[in-house]
């Protein structure tokens, strides 16, 4: 079957290439994608070979999509042809993957919103690791898509004051519309008001020191954004040791493998929770999908996201009609 997919051919070079979609083997399914959603921070970092983003070209981008199962291989349980599923597939018209890597999309959930489930799951695992307690205050540094979702999720976890910090005005306005209590351009606007939990979601090395400064005594700092570079001149005695801070690395790969354990949840559990919360309207991703384009506009989509000349949170790619 003729198919299309997005490839990073070389540094800074995005292409749409043709390929032959494979038939599923035992335990696998073939999925015709409806939508995939660009993860701008991660994908642009790998496309442009930013620090801590090791890339060998060519590489295939994307990891959050929705579609319908078109073929089921032998010995594949709980999957059926025609089923609407969310999948960790790359950007393309078709994908073959393990049946166990498919999540059934809840009835009534827009397939475009469902396609962002992995982004919700990434934010969710960071919030789980933060172990928010009812009544606590939380500051989120960086109001890109992961930071925005994290702010929505900490309120669901019981935080009573959620502050969003970002220098970009339209991001602040969007965060406010998504339920943040307070938004501000920089941490100085908060004065001496320290917060119980700080979630660093910018990925900027210098923001780590800002997070340490914002955290209250015995507070927790969650490093949710993948830092692109080295943080310099950290005064660990003053900013971490003496304040009694807990610093938690919240990379999405650090998960329970088989069963949920404490604050560590499996990909399976968080994917299911993400979809349930989206379906229930407890998390809103629709406002964060700034545009929807077809495959012929993919190259331009990455240029638009990288150029940062327009208010774009991220872009969904529509591969086929349902």
Short mmCIF file of C-alpha atoms in Angstrom, two decimals:
data_model
loop_
_atom_site.label_atom_id
_atom_site.label_comp_id
_atom_site.label_asym_id
_atom_site.label_seq_id
_atom_site.Cartn_x
_atom_site.Cartn_y
_atom_site.Cartn_z
CA UNK A 1 0.00 0.00 0.00
CA UNK A 2 1.36 3.41 -0.96
CA UNK A 3 1.78 5.73 2.00
CA UNK A 4 3.45 8.98 3.05
CA UNK A 5 5.45 10.04 6.09
CA UNK A 6 7.51 12.94 7.41
CA UNK A 7 11.28 12.55 7.47
CA UNK A 8 14.01 14.81 8.80
CA UNK A 9 16.43 14.22 5.94
CA UNK A 10 19.24 16.30 7.40
CA UNK A 11 19.76 19.11 9.88
CA UNK A 12 17.01 21.65 9.29
CA UNK A 13 15.60 19.75 6.30
CA UNK A 14 12.04 18.38 6.42
CA UNK A 15 10.58 16.25 3.64
CA UNK A 16 7.46 14.26 2.89
CA UNK A 17 8.46 10.88 1.48
CA UNK A 18 6.56 7.99 -0.07
CA UNK A 19 6.88 4.48 1.34
CA UNK A 20 5.18 1.11 1.17
CA UNK A 21 3.00 0.47 4.21
CA UNK A 22 3.68 -2.99 5.60
CA UNK A 23 1.10 -5.59 6.57
CA UNK A 24 0.86 -6.35 10.29
CA UNK A 25 2.65 -9.38 11.71
CA UNK A 26 1.53 -11.41 14.72
CA UNK A 27 0.51 -9.13 17.57
CA UNK A 28 0.47 -6.07 15.32
CA UNK A 29 -2.07 -3.78 13.68
CA UNK A 30 -2.00 -1.45 10.71
CA UNK A 31 -3.49 1.98 11.37
CA UNK A 32 -4.64 4.59 8.86
CA UNK A 33 -3.87 7.84 10.61
CA UNK A 34 -6.45 10.59 10.86
CA UNK A 35 -4.32 13.15 12.71
CA UNK A 36 -0.89 13.51 14.21
CA UNK A 37 0.25 16.40 16.39
CA UNK A 38 3.68 18.03 16.23
CA UNK A 39 5.56 18.15 19.54
CA UNK A 40 7.31 21.44 18.82
CA UNK A 41 9.93 21.53 21.58
CA UNK A 42 11.21 18.00 21.04
CA UNK A 43 10.90 17.84 17.27
CA UNK A 44 12.49 21.23 16.56
CA UNK A 45 15.33 20.39 18.95
CA UNK A 46 16.11 17.20 17.04
CA UNK A 47 15.60 18.82 13.64
CA UNK A 48 18.15 21.53 14.46
CA UNK A 49 20.47 19.32 16.56
CA UNK A 50 20.19 21.42 19.70
CA UNK A 51 22.18 20.45 22.84
CA UNK A 52 21.07 17.17 24.44
CA UNK A 53 19.19 16.19 21.28
CA UNK A 54 21.34 13.53 19.65
CA UNK A 55 20.14 12.85 16.12
CA UNK A 56 21.26 10.59 13.30
CA UNK A 57 19.75 11.55 9.97
CA UNK A 58 17.50 10.59 8.38
CA UNK A 59 15.09 10.30 11.29
CA UNK A 60 11.32 9.99 11.42
CA UNK A 61 9.46 12.51 13.51
CA UNK A 62 6.34 12.35 15.66
CA UNK A 63 4.92 10.22 18.45
CA UNK A 64 1.32 11.26 19.06
CA UNK A 65 -1.51 10.41 16.66
CA UNK A 66 -4.98 8.99 16.15
CA UNK A 67 -6.43 6.77 13.45
CA UNK A 68 -8.48 3.72 12.54
CA UNK A 69 -7.25 0.15 12.51
CA UNK A 70 -7.28 -1.14 8.93
CA UNK A 71 -5.75 -4.60 9.43
CA UNK A 72 -5.13 -6.88 12.40
CA UNK A 73 -2.34 -9.45 12.53
CA UNK A 74 -2.68 -12.93 14.05
CA UNK A 75 -2.82 -13.29 17.82
CA UNK A 76 -3.66 -9.64 18.39
CA UNK A 77 -6.04 -9.25 21.31
CA UNK A 78 -8.48 -6.40 21.99
CA UNK A 79 -8.09 -4.82 18.54
CA UNK A 80 -10.54 -4.84 15.65
CA UNK A 81 -10.70 -3.40 12.17
CA UNK A 82 -12.39 0.00 12.09
CA UNK A 83 -11.58 0.75 15.73
CA UNK A 84 -10.67 4.38 16.49
CA UNK A 85 -7.41 4.39 18.42
CA UNK A 86 -4.76 6.73 19.78
CA UNK A 87 -1.24 5.61 18.94
CA UNK A 88 2.37 6.70 19.56
CA UNK A 89 3.02 6.76 15.82
CA UNK A 90 5.15 9.07 13.72
CA UNK A 91 3.78 11.62 11.29
CA UNK A 92 2.48 9.63 8.35
CA UNK A 93 -0.58 8.34 6.57
CA UNK A 94 -0.17 4.77 7.88
CA UNK A 95 1.64 2.99 10.69
CA UNK A 96 2.20 -0.59 11.79
CA UNK A 97 2.68 -1.12 15.51
CA UNK A 98 1.98 -3.53 18.33
CA UNK A 99 -1.65 -3.91 19.25
CA UNK A 100 -0.61 -3.32 22.86
CA UNK A 101 0.51 0.18 21.82
CA UNK A 102 -3.03 1.21 20.87
CA UNK A 103 -5.47 3.00 23.16
CA UNK A 104 -9.17 2.95 22.34
CA UNK A 105 -10.48 6.50 21.91
CA UNK A 106 -13.44 7.20 24.23
CA UNK A 107 -16.77 7.76 22.53
CA UNK A 108 -17.38 11.40 21.70
CA UNK A 109 -13.75 12.51 21.83
CA UNK A 110 -12.67 14.42 18.71
CA UNK A 111 -9.96 12.39 16.90
CA UNK A 112 -7.91 15.58 16.51
CA UNK A 113 -7.88 16.12 20.27
CA UNK A 114 -7.18 12.41 20.84
CA UNK A 115 -4.11 12.72 18.61
CA UNK A 116 -2.50 14.93 21.28
CA UNK A 117 -2.83 12.27 24.00
CA UNK A 118 0.91 11.63 24.31
CA UNK A 119 1.57 15.32 24.97
CA UNK A 120 -1.02 15.22 27.74
CA UNK A 121 0.60 12.04 29.07
CA UNK A 122 4.04 13.71 29.17
CA UNK A 123 2.68 16.61 31.20
CA UNK A 124 0.74 14.18 33.40
CA UNK A 125 3.77 12.12 34.39
CA UNK A 126 5.54 15.31 35.49
CA UNK A 127 2.58 16.36 37.60
CA UNK A 128 2.35 12.90 39.15
CA UNK A 129 6.03 13.05 40.12
CA UNK A 130 5.40 16.45 41.72
CA UNK A 131 2.98 14.76 44.16
CA UNK A 132 0.77 17.85 44.45
CA UNK A 133 -1.17 18.07 47.70
CA UNK A 134 -4.54 19.81 48.04
CA UNK A 135 -4.09 23.48 48.84
CA UNK A 136 -0.56 23.84 47.52
CA UNK A 137 0.62 26.60 45.21
CA UNK A 138 2.33 25.82 41.91
CA UNK A 139 4.31 27.99 39.50
CA UNK A 140 4.82 26.84 35.91
CA UNK A 141 7.80 28.31 34.06
CA UNK A 142 7.15 28.28 30.32
CA UNK A 143 3.65 28.22 28.86
CA UNK A 144 4.23 26.22 25.72
CA UNK A 145 2.03 23.21 25.14
CA UNK A 146 3.59 21.05 27.89
CA UNK A 147 3.62 23.89 30.42
CA UNK A 148 0.02 24.81 29.65
CA UNK A 149 -1.12 21.21 30.02
CA UNK A 150 0.85 20.83 33.26
CA UNK A 151 -0.90 23.89 34.68
CA UNK A 152 -4.30 22.46 33.81
CA UNK A 153 -3.38 19.14 35.38
CA UNK A 154 -2.02 20.52 38.68
CA UNK A 155 -5.38 22.14 39.31
CA UNK A 156 -7.02 18.75 38.79
CA UNK A 157 -4.49 17.37 41.30
CA UNK A 158 -5.64 19.81 43.99
CA UNK A 159 -3.46 22.91 43.67
CA UNK A 160 -5.38 26.01 44.73
CA UNK A 161 -3.07 28.63 43.20
CA UNK A 162 -1.56 28.07 39.77
CA UNK A 163 0.78 30.73 38.42
CA UNK A 164 2.05 30.73 34.83
CA UNK A 165 5.20 32.62 33.84
CA UNK A 166 6.13 33.33 30.22
CA UNK A 167 7.49 36.41 28.39
CA UNK A 168 5.15 35.88 25.41
CA UNK A 169 1.83 37.71 25.78
CA UNK A 170 -0.35 35.39 23.67
CA UNK A 171 0.87 32.36 25.59
CA UNK A 172 -0.06 34.05 28.85
CA UNK A 173 -3.51 34.90 27.52
CA UNK A 174 -4.04 31.32 26.39
CA UNK A 175 -2.95 29.95 29.77
CA UNK A 176 -5.36 32.29 31.53
CA UNK A 177 -8.20 31.07 29.31
CA UNK A 178 -7.23 27.48 30.23
CA UNK A 179 -7.67 28.10 33.95
CA UNK A 180 -4.41 29.50 35.35
CA UNK A 181 -5.14 31.75 38.34
CA UNK A 182 -2.36 34.22 37.58
CA UNK A 183 -0.08 34.79 34.61
CA UNK A 184 2.91 37.11 34.47
CA UNK A 185 5.76 38.03 32.18
CA UNK A 186 8.57 37.23 34.61
CA UNK A 187 9.17 35.91 38.13
CA UNK A 188 9.83 39.39 39.50
CA UNK A 189 6.09 40.06 39.28
CA UNK A 190 5.57 37.58 42.12
CA UNK A 191 7.77 39.52 44.52
CA UNK A 192 8.61 37.43 47.58
CA UNK A 193 5.70 35.02 47.10
CA UNK A 194 7.42 31.62 46.99
CA UNK A 195 5.50 28.56 45.78
CA UNK A 196 5.32 25.03 47.10
CA UNK A 197 6.04 23.46 43.71
CA UNK A 198 7.77 24.88 40.64
CA UNK A 199 7.45 23.09 37.31
CA UNK A 200 10.20 24.09 34.87
CA UNK A 201 8.79 23.58 31.38
CA UNK A 202 10.89 25.93 29.24
CA UNK A 203 13.90 23.70 28.60
CA UNK A 204 16.08 26.82 28.90
CA UNK A 205 19.20 26.19 31.03
CA UNK A 206 18.98 29.54 32.82
CA UNK A 207 15.40 28.83 33.93
CA UNK A 208 16.64 26.17 36.36
CA UNK A 209 18.10 28.86 38.62
CA UNK A 210 14.86 30.81 38.33
CA UNK A 211 12.94 27.72 39.45
CA UNK A 212 15.21 27.29 42.48
CA UNK A 213 14.62 30.92 43.43
CA UNK A 214 10.84 30.66 43.18
CA UNK A 215 10.52 27.52 45.30
CA UNK A 216 9.55 27.87 48.95
CA UNK A 217 11.55 26.30 51.77
CA UNK A 218 11.14 22.51 51.58
CA UNK A 219 9.56 22.98 48.17
CA UNK A 220 9.83 20.81 45.09
CA UNK A 221 11.27 21.70 41.68
CA UNK A 222 10.15 19.52 38.78
CA UNK A 223 12.38 19.57 35.70
CA UNK A 224 9.76 18.74 33.08
CA UNK A 225 11.27 20.54 30.10
CA UNK A 226 14.26 18.86 28.45
CA UNK A 227 17.07 21.32 29.10
CA UNK A 228 18.93 22.30 25.92
CA UNK A 229 22.32 23.23 27.32
CA UNK A 230 24.22 23.59 30.59
CA UNK A 231 23.01 25.54 33.61
CA UNK A 232 25.90 27.64 34.90
CA UNK A 233 26.74 29.09 38.30
CA UNK A 234 24.26 27.21 40.44
CA UNK A 235 24.65 28.09 44.12
CA UNK A 236 23.55 24.74 45.46
CA UNK A 237 24.15 25.72 49.08
CA UNK A 238 22.01 28.86 49.00
CA UNK A 239 19.34 27.83 46.52
CA UNK A 240 18.92 24.09 47.10
CA UNK A 241 20.73 22.72 50.15
CA UNK A 242 19.85 25.39 52.72
CA UNK A 243 16.25 25.67 51.47
CA UNK A 244 15.77 21.90 51.67
CA UNK A 245 14.52 21.64 48.10
CA UNK A 246 13.65 18.39 46.39
CA UNK A 247 14.66 18.44 42.72
CA UNK A 248 12.97 15.85 40.49
CA UNK A 249 13.96 15.00 36.94
CA UNK A 250 10.72 14.32 35.10
CA UNK A 251 11.78 12.98 31.72
CA UNK A 252 8.98 10.95 30.16
CA UNK A 253 11.19 7.86 29.83
CA UNK A 254 11.49 7.54 33.62
CA UNK A 255 8.40 5.43 34.22
CA UNK A 256 7.26 2.22 35.80
CA UNK A 257 7.78 -0.57 33.28
CA UNK A 258 4.92 -2.96 34.05
CA UNK A 259 2.89 -1.84 37.07
CA UNK A 260 2.27 1.61 38.56
CA UNK A 261 4.50 2.25 41.57
CA UNK A 262 3.95 5.29 43.78
CA UNK A 263 4.34 8.41 41.63
CA UNK A 264 5.68 6.39 38.70
CA UNK A 265 3.02 5.27 36.25
CA UNK A 266 3.31 3.20 33.09
CA UNK A 267 2.81 4.60 29.60
CA UNK A 268 -0.33 2.47 29.44
CA UNK A 269 -1.86 3.99 32.57
CA UNK A 270 -1.06 7.59 31.71
CA UNK A 271 -2.27 7.19 28.13
CA UNK A 272 -5.58 5.86 29.39
CA UNK A 273 -5.89 8.67 31.94
CA UNK A 274 -5.00 11.32 29.37
CA UNK A 275 -7.72 10.14 27.00
CA UNK A 276 -10.28 9.89 29.81
CA UNK A 277 -9.55 13.42 30.99
CA UNK A 278 -9.75 14.77 27.45
CA UNK A 279 -13.09 13.04 26.89
CA UNK A 280 -14.46 14.38 30.17
CA UNK A 281 -13.34 17.94 29.42
CA UNK A 282 -11.06 17.96 32.46
CA UNK A 283 -8.13 18.91 30.22
CA UNK A 284 -8.53 21.13 27.16
CA UNK A 285 -6.21 20.58 24.23
CA UNK A 286 -8.34 22.02 21.42
CA UNK A 287 -7.27 25.64 22.07
CA UNK A 288 -3.62 24.55 21.95
CA UNK A 289 -3.89 23.09 18.44
CA UNK A 290 -3.42 26.41 16.69
CA UNK A 291 -3.78 25.13 13.13
CA UNK A 292 -4.52 21.99 11.13
CA UNK A 293 -2.70 21.36 7.85
CA UNK A 294 -2.59 18.68 5.18
CA UNK A 295 0.51 16.64 4.27
CA UNK A 296 1.39 19.05 1.47
CA UNK A 297 1.86 21.81 4.06
CA UNK A 298 4.10 19.86 6.45
CA UNK A 299 7.39 21.49 5.44
CA UNK A 300 5.85 24.93 5.85
CA UNK A 301 4.37 23.91 9.22
CA UNK A 302 7.80 23.22 10.72
CA UNK A 303 9.13 26.50 9.30
CA UNK A 304 6.22 28.38 10.88
CA UNK A 305 6.74 26.76 14.27
CA UNK A 306 10.49 27.38 14.15
CA UNK A 307 10.13 30.98 12.99
CA UNK A 308 7.99 32.01 15.97
CA UNK A 309 6.57 34.92 13.99
CA UNK A 310 2.93 34.07 14.68
CA UNK A 311 0.93 32.87 17.70
CA UNK A 312 1.29 29.13 17.16
CA UNK A 313 1.29 26.68 20.04
CA UNK A 314 1.45 23.63 17.81
CA UNK A 315 0.00 22.22 14.59
CA UNK A 316 -2.04 19.10 13.86
CA UNK A 317 -1.54 17.26 10.56
CA UNK A 318 -4.67 15.82 8.97
CA UNK A 319 -3.77 12.65 7.06
CA UNK A 320 -7.24 11.43 6.10
CA UNK A 321 -10.92 11.98 6.72
CA UNK A 322 -12.69 9.70 9.16
#
